[in-house]
Amino acid sequence: MKKRGILPILFAVLLFVVLFSLTHGKMALTWQEIWEILQGGGSHAKRLLLFDFRLPRIILAVLAGAALAVGGAVLQSATQNPLADSGILGINAGAGLFVLIFISFIQTTRTSTFLLPLLALAGALLTTAAIFAVAYKRRVGITPVRLVLTGVVVSTGISALTLLLTTRIDSETYRFVTLWQAGSIWGTNWLFVWTLLPWLIVLIGWLLFKHRELDILQFGDETATSLGINVQTERIKLIIAAVALTGAAVSVTGGIGFLGLIAPHITRGLGFKKHWQLLPVTAVIGSLLLLIGDTLGRLSPGSGEIPAGTVVAIVGAPYFLYLLLKSMRN
């Protein structure tokens, strides 16, 4: 199959999963009921289910999946590290800590909700700076394994701090925190959709504009410098953009890991190397993976749901171990 035919197929599969997720759940919706609702009819409960719960949740999964996947792809390219992922490195945990502090101890309003991506960005950037500072070794730089191990340690420390904070909150907030950490898409209303959307449009648009720099960085620092690229400046800008993208997604979806690792590798496995192609395809694959994970979690047997992050981790964790062992052999 030619590469130019892959993206339309992925969009078709994504559309199918969107339609399937729209009609399936603990309370099913038939196409006839959806048509009646669109015509202004249907019961109040069905209208509420469609417009206020299911549709914004699906759109959030699509947007957040794209953000996490593109963020992971850029982190891997900018750091020249195939193991880079915001969840594995602890960046998601840092972003989440700031968001959880805000939600748990400060009264949220419609206006303050738009601050969540900024808070997540602050937490993610501080965590990223700490990880890179600790992982850096003079004359060696930052090796993939060293970066991952440092990220795991920092993530563990942040998780411990988060656990400490949960001792000071009520039972309802504690339940929310545990679900958030598991990667449950919690911002299931239109306000969170409009909060996340501008970040995606600006950041993904800018990263697509920087596709040439991302391509050149793959050839190594010396080659990039010889081609007129200010390596350190470009790398810092690209990493900040990737961190901001993932932080914005995490602020409304919870701690979803491994997605930024899996999606770019799948895309590269399909033969996409140039970033002007790689980033859009990775975005669609990320959307598809997260929406499938969330839909399967909603359809799980029993009265509760399995968080989307847990479903994604079931696939992502073994794949990460495979990549880690492969990197250590090299």
mmCIF file of C-alpha atoms in Angstrom:
data_model
loop_
_atom_site.group_PDB
_atom_site.id
_atom_site.type_symbol
_atom_site.label_atom_id
_atom_site.label_comp_id
_atom_site.label_asym_id
_atom_site.label_seq_id
_atom_site.Cartn_x
_atom_site.Cartn_y
_atom_site.Cartn_z
ATOM 1 C CA MET A 1 0.000 0.000 0.000
ATOM 2 C CA LYS A 2 1.280 3.439 -0.912
ATOM 3 C CA LYS A 3 1.884 5.852 1.963
ATOM 4 C CA ARG A 4 -0.478 8.457 0.550
ATOM 5 C CA GLY A 5 -3.369 6.017 0.974
ATOM 6 C CA ILE A 6 -2.664 5.324 4.652
ATOM 7 C CA LEU A 7 -3.899 8.630 6.086
ATOM 8 C CA PRO A 8 -7.368 8.460 4.450
ATOM 9 C CA ILE A 9 -7.729 4.878 5.717
ATOM 10 C CA LEU A 10 -6.774 5.975 9.237
ATOM 11 C CA PHE A 11 -9.319 8.796 9.081
ATOM 12 C CA ALA A 12 -11.976 6.309 7.952
ATOM 13 C CA VAL A 13 -11.151 3.970 10.835
ATOM 14 C CA LEU A 14 -11.203 6.890 13.264
ATOM 15 C CA LEU A 15 -14.614 7.967 11.957
ATOM 16 C CA PHE A 16 -15.920 4.424 12.393
ATOM 17 C CA VAL A 17 -14.668 4.294 16.011
ATOM 18 C CA VAL A 18 -16.212 7.730 16.684
ATOM 19 C CA LEU A 19 -19.595 6.536 15.388
ATOM 20 C CA PHE A 20 -19.322 3.268 17.302
ATOM 21 C CA SER A 21 -18.405 5.082 20.521
ATOM 22 C CA LEU A 22 -21.290 7.506 19.967
ATOM 23 C CA THR A 23 -23.894 4.739 19.876
ATOM 24 C CA HIS A 24 -22.453 2.274 22.406
ATOM 25 C CA GLY A 25 -22.172 2.528 26.165
ATOM 26 C CA LYS A 26 -24.011 1.646 29.350
ATOM 27 C CA MET A 27 -26.982 3.352 27.705
ATOM 28 C CA ALA A 28 -27.117 2.597 23.978
ATOM 29 C CA LEU A 29 -28.247 5.077 21.342
ATOM 30 C CA THR A 30 -29.692 3.933 18.031
ATOM 31 C CA TRP A 31 -29.207 5.881 14.813
ATOM 32 C CA GLN A 32 -32.923 6.567 14.750
ATOM 33 C CA GLU A 33 -32.734 8.104 18.229
ATOM 34 C CA ILE A 34 -29.731 10.198 17.239
ATOM 35 C CA TRP A 35 -31.579 11.425 14.135
ATOM 36 C CA GLU A 36 -34.606 12.356 16.272
ATOM 37 C CA ILE A 37 -32.360 14.243 18.689
ATOM 38 C CA LEU A 38 -30.719 16.142 15.822
ATOM 39 C CA GLN A 39 -34.211 17.094 14.617
ATOM 40 C CA GLY A 40 -34.977 18.552 18.051
ATOM 41 C CA GLY A 41 -36.862 15.538 19.396
ATOM 42 C CA GLY A 42 -35.956 12.645 21.651
ATOM 43 C CA SER A 43 -36.149 12.400 25.409
ATOM 44 C CA HIS A 44 -34.356 14.865 27.660
ATOM 45 C CA ALA A 45 -32.172 12.053 29.043
ATOM 46 C CA LYS A 46 -31.039 10.971 25.563
ATOM 47 C CA ARG A 47 -30.300 14.565 24.501
ATOM 48 C CA LEU A 48 -28.298 15.073 27.684
ATOM 49 C CA LEU A 49 -26.384 11.847 27.084
ATOM 50 C CA LEU A 50 -25.536 12.720 23.481
ATOM 51 C CA PHE A 51 -24.690 16.424 23.654
ATOM 52 C CA ASP A 52 -23.497 16.924 27.238
ATOM 53 C CA PHE A 53 -21.620 13.708 27.964
ATOM 54 C CA ARG A 54 -20.801 11.355 25.112
ATOM 55 C CA LEU A 55 -19.979 13.790 22.281
ATOM 56 C CA PRO A 56 -17.615 16.089 24.259
ATOM 57 C CA ARG A 57 -15.911 13.037 25.754
ATOM 58 C CA ILE A 58 -15.280 11.561 22.312
ATOM 59 C CA ILE A 59 -13.924 14.870 20.996
ATOM 60 C CA LEU A 60 -11.676 15.234 24.048
ATOM 61 C CA ALA A 61 -10.274 11.740 23.512
ATOM 62 C CA VAL A 62 -9.547 12.568 19.864
ATOM 63 C CA LEU A 63 -7.882 15.905 20.702
ATOM 64 C CA ALA A 64 -5.896 14.632 23.683
ATOM 65 C CA GLY A 65 -4.759 11.519 21.823
ATOM 66 C CA ALA A 66 -3.429 13.681 18.998
ATOM 67 C CA ALA A 67 -1.674 16.029 21.438
ATOM 68 C CA LEU A 68 0.007 13.241 23.420
ATOM 69 C CA ALA A 69 1.097 11.406 20.269
ATOM 70 C CA VAL A 70 2.549 14.476 18.538
ATOM 71 C CA GLY A 71 4.224 15.553 21.783
ATOM 72 C CA GLY A 72 5.858 12.137 22.064
ATOM 73 C CA ALA A 73 7.020 12.208 18.438
ATOM 74 C CA VAL A 74 8.636 15.619 18.879
ATOM 75 C CA LEU A 75 10.306 14.609 22.146
ATOM 76 C CA GLN A 76 11.783 11.541 20.454
ATOM 77 C CA SER A 77 13.062 13.565 17.503
ATOM 78 C CA ALA A 78 14.330 16.569 19.455
ATOM 79 C CA THR A 79 16.196 14.452 22.026
ATOM 80 C CA GLN A 80 17.181 11.755 19.484
ATOM 81 C CA ASN A 81 15.835 9.261 22.001
ATOM 82 C CA PRO A 82 13.409 6.534 20.830
ATOM 83 C CA LEU A 83 12.338 5.920 24.447
ATOM 84 C CA ALA A 84 11.202 9.490 25.093
ATOM 85 C CA ASP A 85 7.588 9.840 26.211
ATOM 86 C CA SER A 86 6.018 12.381 28.529
ATOM 87 C CA GLY A 87 4.376 9.677 30.643
ATOM 88 C CA ILE A 88 7.462 7.526 31.060
ATOM 89 C CA LEU A 89 9.736 10.501 31.767
ATOM 90 C CA GLY A 90 7.472 11.787 34.530
ATOM 91 C CA ILE A 91 6.445 14.948 32.668
ATOM 92 C CA ASN A 92 2.772 13.973 32.884
ATOM 93 C CA ALA A 93 3.127 13.444 36.623
ATOM 94 C CA GLY A 94 4.639 16.911 37.071
ATOM 95 C CA ALA A 95 1.901 18.534 35.024
ATOM 96 C CA GLY A 96 -0.738 16.583 36.885
ATOM 97 C CA LEU A 97 0.594 17.548 40.298
ATOM 98 C CA PHE A 98 0.023 21.254 39.628
ATOM 99 C CA VAL A 99 -3.452 20.582 38.218
ATOM 100 C CA LEU A 100 -4.408 18.365 41.153
ATOM 101 C CA ILE A 101 -3.253 20.944 43.688
ATOM 102 C CA PHE A 102 -5.372 23.563 41.954
ATOM 103 C CA ILE A 103 -8.461 21.356 41.671
ATOM 104 C CA SER A 104 -8.179 19.920 45.175
ATOM 105 C CA PHE A 105 -7.545 23.092 47.139
ATOM 106 C CA ILE A 106 -8.854 25.973 45.025
ATOM 107 C CA GLN A 107 -12.454 26.602 44.035
ATOM 108 C CA THR A 108 -12.715 26.153 40.265
ATOM 109 C CA THR A 109 -14.918 28.337 38.069
ATOM 110 C CA ARG A 110 -15.589 28.546 34.335
ATOM 111 C CA THR A 111 -12.895 31.213 34.044
ATOM 112 C CA SER A 112 -10.303 29.384 36.141
ATOM 113 C CA THR A 113 -10.755 26.227 34.049
ATOM 114 C CA PHE A 114 -8.897 27.949 31.220
ATOM 115 C CA LEU A 115 -5.900 28.251 33.564
ATOM 116 C CA LEU A 116 -5.492 24.466 33.767
ATOM 117 C CA PRO A 117 -3.254 24.157 30.664
ATOM 118 C CA LEU A 118 -1.034 26.965 31.980
ATOM 119 C CA LEU A 119 -0.717 25.241 35.356
ATOM 120 C CA ALA A 120 0.023 21.948 33.639
ATOM 121 C CA LEU A 121 2.660 23.673 31.504
ATOM 122 C CA ALA A 122 4.350 25.118 34.581
ATOM 123 C CA GLY A 123 4.458 21.718 36.276
ATOM 124 C CA ALA A 124 5.616 19.948 33.126
ATOM 125 C CA LEU A 125 8.412 22.464 32.412
ATOM 126 C CA LEU A 126 9.740 22.330 35.974
ATOM 127 C CA THR A 127 9.726 18.542 35.870
ATOM 128 C CA THR A 128 11.419 18.487 32.466
ATOM 129 C CA ALA A 129 14.142 20.863 33.645
ATOM 130 C CA ALA A 130 14.790 18.711 36.721
ATOM 131 C CA ILE A 131 14.940 15.487 34.695
ATOM 132 C CA PHE A 132 17.337 16.830 32.075
ATOM 133 C CA ALA A 133 19.550 18.459 34.716
ATOM 134 C CA VAL A 134 19.908 15.203 36.656
ATOM 135 C CA ALA A 135 20.223 12.976 33.565
ATOM 136 C CA TYR A 136 22.956 15.105 31.964
ATOM 137 C CA LYS A 137 26.474 13.756 32.332
ATOM 138 C CA ARG A 138 29.509 15.752 31.313
ATOM 139 C CA ARG A 139 31.260 14.570 28.111
ATOM 140 C CA VAL A 140 28.547 11.957 27.601
ATOM 141 C CA GLY A 141 25.422 14.060 27.437
ATOM 142 C CA ILE A 142 22.069 12.405 28.011
ATOM 143 C CA THR A 143 21.806 8.760 27.029
ATOM 144 C CA PRO A 144 18.374 7.180 26.375
ATOM 145 C CA VAL A 145 18.554 4.750 29.294
ATOM 146 C CA ARG A 146 19.861 7.389 31.721
ATOM 147 C CA LEU A 147 17.053 9.754 30.705
ATOM 148 C CA VAL A 148 14.402 7.078 31.219
ATOM 149 C CA LEU A 149 15.765 5.970 34.595
ATOM 150 C CA THR A 150 15.920 9.575 35.806
ATOM 151 C CA GLY A 151 12.371 10.124 34.612
ATOM 152 C CA VAL A 152 11.164 7.062 36.496
ATOM 153 C CA VAL A 153 12.829 8.258 39.704
ATOM 154 C CA VAL A 154 11.393 11.778 39.375
ATOM 155 C CA SER A 155 7.966 10.382 38.519
ATOM 156 C CA THR A 156 8.074 8.153 41.610
ATOM 157 C CA GLY A 157 8.944 11.138 43.783
ATOM 158 C CA ILE A 158 6.094 13.195 42.355
ATOM 159 C CA SER A 159 3.687 10.291 42.847
ATOM 160 C CA ALA A 160 4.770 10.068 46.487
ATOM 161 C CA LEU A 161 4.142 13.796 46.919
ATOM 162 C CA THR A 162 0.744 13.406 45.284
ATOM 163 C CA LEU A 163 -0.070 10.560 47.666
ATOM 164 C CA LEU A 164 0.919 12.767 50.588
ATOM 165 C CA LEU A 165 -1.444 15.476 49.372
ATOM 166 C CA THR A 166 -4.330 13.018 49.223
ATOM 167 C CA THR A 167 -4.200 12.685 53.029
ATOM 168 C CA ARG A 168 -5.457 16.273 53.255
ATOM 169 C CA ILE A 169 -8.456 16.031 50.941
ATOM 170 C CA ASP A 170 -11.965 14.678 51.324
ATOM 171 C CA SER A 171 -13.097 11.267 50.092
ATOM 172 C CA GLU A 172 -14.788 12.605 46.944
ATOM 173 C CA THR A 173 -11.684 14.501 45.854
ATOM 174 C CA TYR A 174 -9.535 11.476 46.710
ATOM 175 C CA ARG A 175 -11.626 9.330 44.359
ATOM 176 C CA PHE A 176 -11.140 11.904 41.625
ATOM 177 C CA VAL A 177 -7.362 11.953 42.190
ATOM 178 C CA THR A 178 -7.064 8.171 41.921
ATOM 179 C CA LEU A 179 -9.119 8.109 38.721
ATOM 180 C CA TRP A 180 -7.076 10.986 37.307
ATOM 181 C CA GLN A 181 -3.802 9.170 37.988
ATOM 182 C CA ALA A 182 -5.147 6.083 36.226
ATOM 183 C CA GLY A 183 -5.829 8.127 33.089
ATOM 184 C CA SER A 184 -9.561 8.618 33.234
ATOM 185 C CA ILE A 185 -10.859 11.250 30.806
ATOM 186 C CA TRP A 186 -12.515 13.488 33.366
ATOM 187 C CA GLY A 187 -13.162 16.811 31.602
ATOM 188 C CA THR A 188 -16.269 15.532 29.835
ATOM 189 C CA ASN A 189 -17.944 18.791 28.899
ATOM 190 C CA TRP A 190 -17.627 21.398 26.166
ATOM 191 C CA LEU A 191 -15.738 23.860 28.365
ATOM 192 C CA PHE A 192 -12.748 21.525 28.477
ATOM 193 C CA VAL A 193 -12.942 20.967 24.730
ATOM 194 C CA TRP A 194 -12.673 24.724 24.121
ATOM 195 C CA THR A 195 -9.896 24.922 26.715
ATOM 196 C CA LEU A 196 -7.763 22.330 24.936
ATOM 197 C CA LEU A 197 -8.509 23.144 21.281
ATOM 198 C CA PRO A 198 -6.574 26.466 20.965
ATOM 199 C CA TRP A 199 -3.432 24.872 22.381
ATOM 200 C CA LEU A 200 -3.571 22.097 19.804
ATOM 201 C CA ILE A 201 -4.184 24.433 16.876
ATOM 202 C CA VAL A 202 -1.300 26.762 17.794
ATOM 203 C CA LEU A 203 1.273 24.203 18.942
ATOM 204 C CA ILE A 204 0.718 21.493 16.332
ATOM 205 C CA GLY A 205 0.580 24.173 13.650
ATOM 206 C CA TRP A 206 3.907 25.588 14.827
ATOM 207 C CA LEU A 207 5.507 22.131 15.042
ATOM 208 C CA LEU A 208 4.415 21.374 11.472
ATOM 209 C CA PHE A 209 6.032 24.660 10.462
ATOM 210 C CA LYS A 210 9.266 23.408 12.105
ATOM 211 C CA HIS A 211 9.245 20.078 10.233
ATOM 212 C CA ARG A 212 12.519 20.872 8.455
ATOM 213 C CA GLU A 213 14.384 21.410 11.736
ATOM 214 C CA LEU A 214 12.953 18.171 13.136
ATOM 215 C CA ASP A 215 14.117 16.289 10.047
ATOM 216 C CA ILE A 216 17.626 17.700 10.209
ATOM 217 C CA LEU A 217 18.030 16.918 13.921
ATOM 218 C CA GLN A 218 17.700 13.221 13.049
ATOM 219 C CA PHE A 219 21.117 13.347 11.372
ATOM 220 C CA GLY A 220 22.932 14.363 14.566
ATOM 221 C CA ASP A 221 24.125 17.616 16.085
ATOM 222 C CA GLU A 222 27.219 18.022 13.895
ATOM 223 C CA THR A 223 25.315 17.629 10.650
ATOM 224 C CA ALA A 224 22.534 19.930 11.875
ATOM 225 C CA THR A 225 25.068 22.603 12.820
ATOM 226 C CA SER A 226 26.784 22.353 9.437
ATOM 227 C CA LEU A 227 23.399 22.933 7.776
ATOM 228 C CA GLY A 228 22.915 26.183 9.682
ATOM 229 C CA ILE A 229 20.724 24.965 12.543
ATOM 230 C CA ASN A 230 21.281 26.409 16.022
ATOM 231 C CA VAL A 231 20.918 22.996 17.642
ATOM 232 C CA GLN A 232 20.587 23.958 21.294
ATOM 233 C CA THR A 233 18.134 26.795 20.662
ATOM 234 C CA GLU A 234 15.953 24.749 18.325
ATOM 235 C CA ARG A 235 16.001 21.732 20.630
ATOM 236 C CA ILE A 236 14.893 23.787 23.628
ATOM 237 C CA LYS A 237 12.058 25.420 21.656
ATOM 238 C CA LEU A 238 10.866 22.083 20.300
ATOM 239 C CA ILE A 239 10.974 20.393 23.709
ATOM 240 C CA ILE A 240 9.046 23.268 25.304
ATOM 241 C CA ALA A 241 6.382 23.025 22.583
ATOM 242 C CA ALA A 242 6.113 19.247 23.044
ATOM 243 C CA VAL A 243 5.892 19.612 26.827
ATOM 244 C CA ALA A 244 3.237 22.331 26.499
ATOM 245 C CA LEU A 245 1.230 20.123 24.145
ATOM 246 C CA THR A 246 1.292 17.109 26.435
ATOM 247 C CA GLY A 247 0.711 19.249 29.518
ATOM 248 C CA ALA A 248 -2.417 20.765 27.996
ATOM 249 C CA ALA A 249 -3.746 17.303 27.181
ATOM 250 C CA VAL A 250 -2.939 15.922 30.622
ATOM 251 C CA SER A 251 -4.715 18.841 32.289
ATOM 252 C CA VAL A 252 -8.102 17.631 31.002
ATOM 253 C CA THR A 253 -7.612 13.888 30.514
ATOM 254 C CA GLY A 254 -5.527 12.649 33.426
ATOM 255 C CA GLY A 255 -2.243 10.776 33.571
ATOM 256 C CA ILE A 256 -2.266 8.810 30.317
ATOM 257 C CA GLY A 257 1.114 7.243 29.628
ATOM 258 C CA PHE A 258 2.754 5.245 26.811
ATOM 259 C CA LEU A 259 0.591 6.819 24.106
ATOM 260 C CA GLY A 260 3.351 9.246 23.120
ATOM 261 C CA LEU A 261 5.721 6.292 22.880
ATOM 262 C CA ILE A 262 3.573 3.894 20.856
ATOM 263 C CA ALA A 263 1.987 6.174 18.244
ATOM 264 C CA PRO A 264 5.231 7.617 16.742
ATOM 265 C CA HIS A 265 6.778 4.137 16.517
ATOM 266 C CA ILE A 266 3.710 2.815 14.706
ATOM 267 C CA THR A 267 3.914 5.756 12.295
ATOM 268 C CA ARG A 268 7.598 5.210 11.585
ATOM 269 C CA GLY A 269 6.884 1.515 11.120
ATOM 270 C CA LEU A 270 4.438 2.477 8.357
ATOM 271 C CA GLY A 271 7.325 4.157 6.541
ATOM 272 C CA PHE A 272 6.784 7.831 7.449
ATOM 273 C CA LYS A 273 10.095 9.535 8.184
ATOM 274 C CA LYS A 274 9.616 13.151 7.117
ATOM 275 C CA HIS A 275 7.919 15.155 9.854
ATOM 276 C CA TRP A 276 5.492 16.986 7.573
ATOM 277 C CA GLN A 277 3.931 13.534 7.077
ATOM 278 C CA LEU A 278 4.921 11.877 10.342
ATOM 279 C CA LEU A 279 3.243 14.384 12.654
ATOM 280 C CA PRO A 280 -0.258 14.324 11.053
ATOM 281 C CA VAL A 281 -0.269 10.520 10.801
ATOM 282 C CA THR A 282 0.955 10.213 14.387
ATOM 283 C CA ALA A 283 -1.811 12.579 15.519
ATOM 284 C CA VAL A 284 -4.514 10.418 13.901
ATOM 285 C CA ILE A 285 -3.023 7.208 15.316
ATOM 286 C CA GLY A 286 -2.852 8.791 18.781
ATOM 287 C CA SER A 287 -6.494 9.873 18.533
ATOM 288 C CA LEU A 288 -7.466 6.391 17.419
ATOM 289 C CA LEU A 289 -5.583 4.650 20.228
ATOM 290 C CA LEU A 290 -6.972 6.838 22.990
ATOM 291 C CA LEU A 291 -10.536 6.735 21.682
ATOM 292 C CA ILE A 292 -10.401 2.937 21.385
ATOM 293 C CA GLY A 293 -8.983 2.733 24.916
ATOM 294 C CA ASP A 294 -11.687 4.996 26.313
ATOM 295 C CA THR A 295 -14.466 3.179 24.445
ATOM 296 C CA LEU A 296 -13.290 -0.241 25.627
ATOM 297 C CA GLY A 297 -13.050 1.125 29.165
ATOM 298 C CA ARG A 298 -16.629 2.415 29.008
ATOM 299 C CA LEU A 299 -17.893 -0.908 27.672
ATOM 300 C CA SER A 300 -16.136 -3.013 30.318
ATOM 301 C CA PRO A 301 -18.387 -5.433 32.259
ATOM 302 C CA GLY A 302 -19.729 -4.295 35.620
ATOM 303 C CA SER A 303 -21.058 -1.028 36.939
ATOM 304 C CA GLY A 304 -17.812 0.938 36.705
ATOM 305 C CA GLU A 305 -15.362 1.837 33.945
ATOM 306 C CA ILE A 306 -11.736 0.986 33.238
ATOM 307 C CA PRO A 307 -9.768 4.235 32.754
ATOM 308 C CA ALA A 308 -8.513 4.790 29.219
ATOM 309 C CA GLY A 309 -4.964 5.168 30.525
ATOM 310 C CA THR A 310 -5.098 1.659 31.985
ATOM 311 C CA VAL A 311 -6.261 0.174 28.681
ATOM 312 C CA VAL A 312 -3.482 1.962 26.778
ATOM 313 C CA ALA A 313 -0.893 0.870 29.365
ATOM 314 C CA ILE A 314 -1.838 -2.794 28.898
ATOM 315 C CA VAL A 315 -0.495 -2.500 25.348
ATOM 316 C CA GLY A 316 2.156 0.153 25.984
ATOM 317 C CA ALA A 317 4.027 -1.334 28.949
ATOM 318 C CA PRO A 318 5.204 -4.535 27.186
ATOM 319 C CA TYR A 319 6.195 -2.521 24.124
ATOM 320 C CA PHE A 320 8.195 -0.106 26.290
ATOM 321 C CA LEU A 321 10.052 -3.012 27.937
ATOM 322 C CA TYR A 322 10.890 -4.367 24.492
ATOM 323 C CA LEU A 323 12.302 -0.996 23.391
ATOM 324 C CA LEU A 324 14.212 -0.577 26.663
ATOM 325 C CA LEU A 325 15.874 -3.998 26.363
ATOM 326 C CA LYS A 326 16.690 -3.285 22.710
ATOM 327 C CA SER A 327 18.273 0.056 23.676
ATOM 328 C CA MET A 328 20.355 -1.545 26.441
ATOM 329 C CA ARG A 329 21.704 -4.171 24.027
ATOM 330 C CA ASN A 330 22.830 -1.406 21.694
#
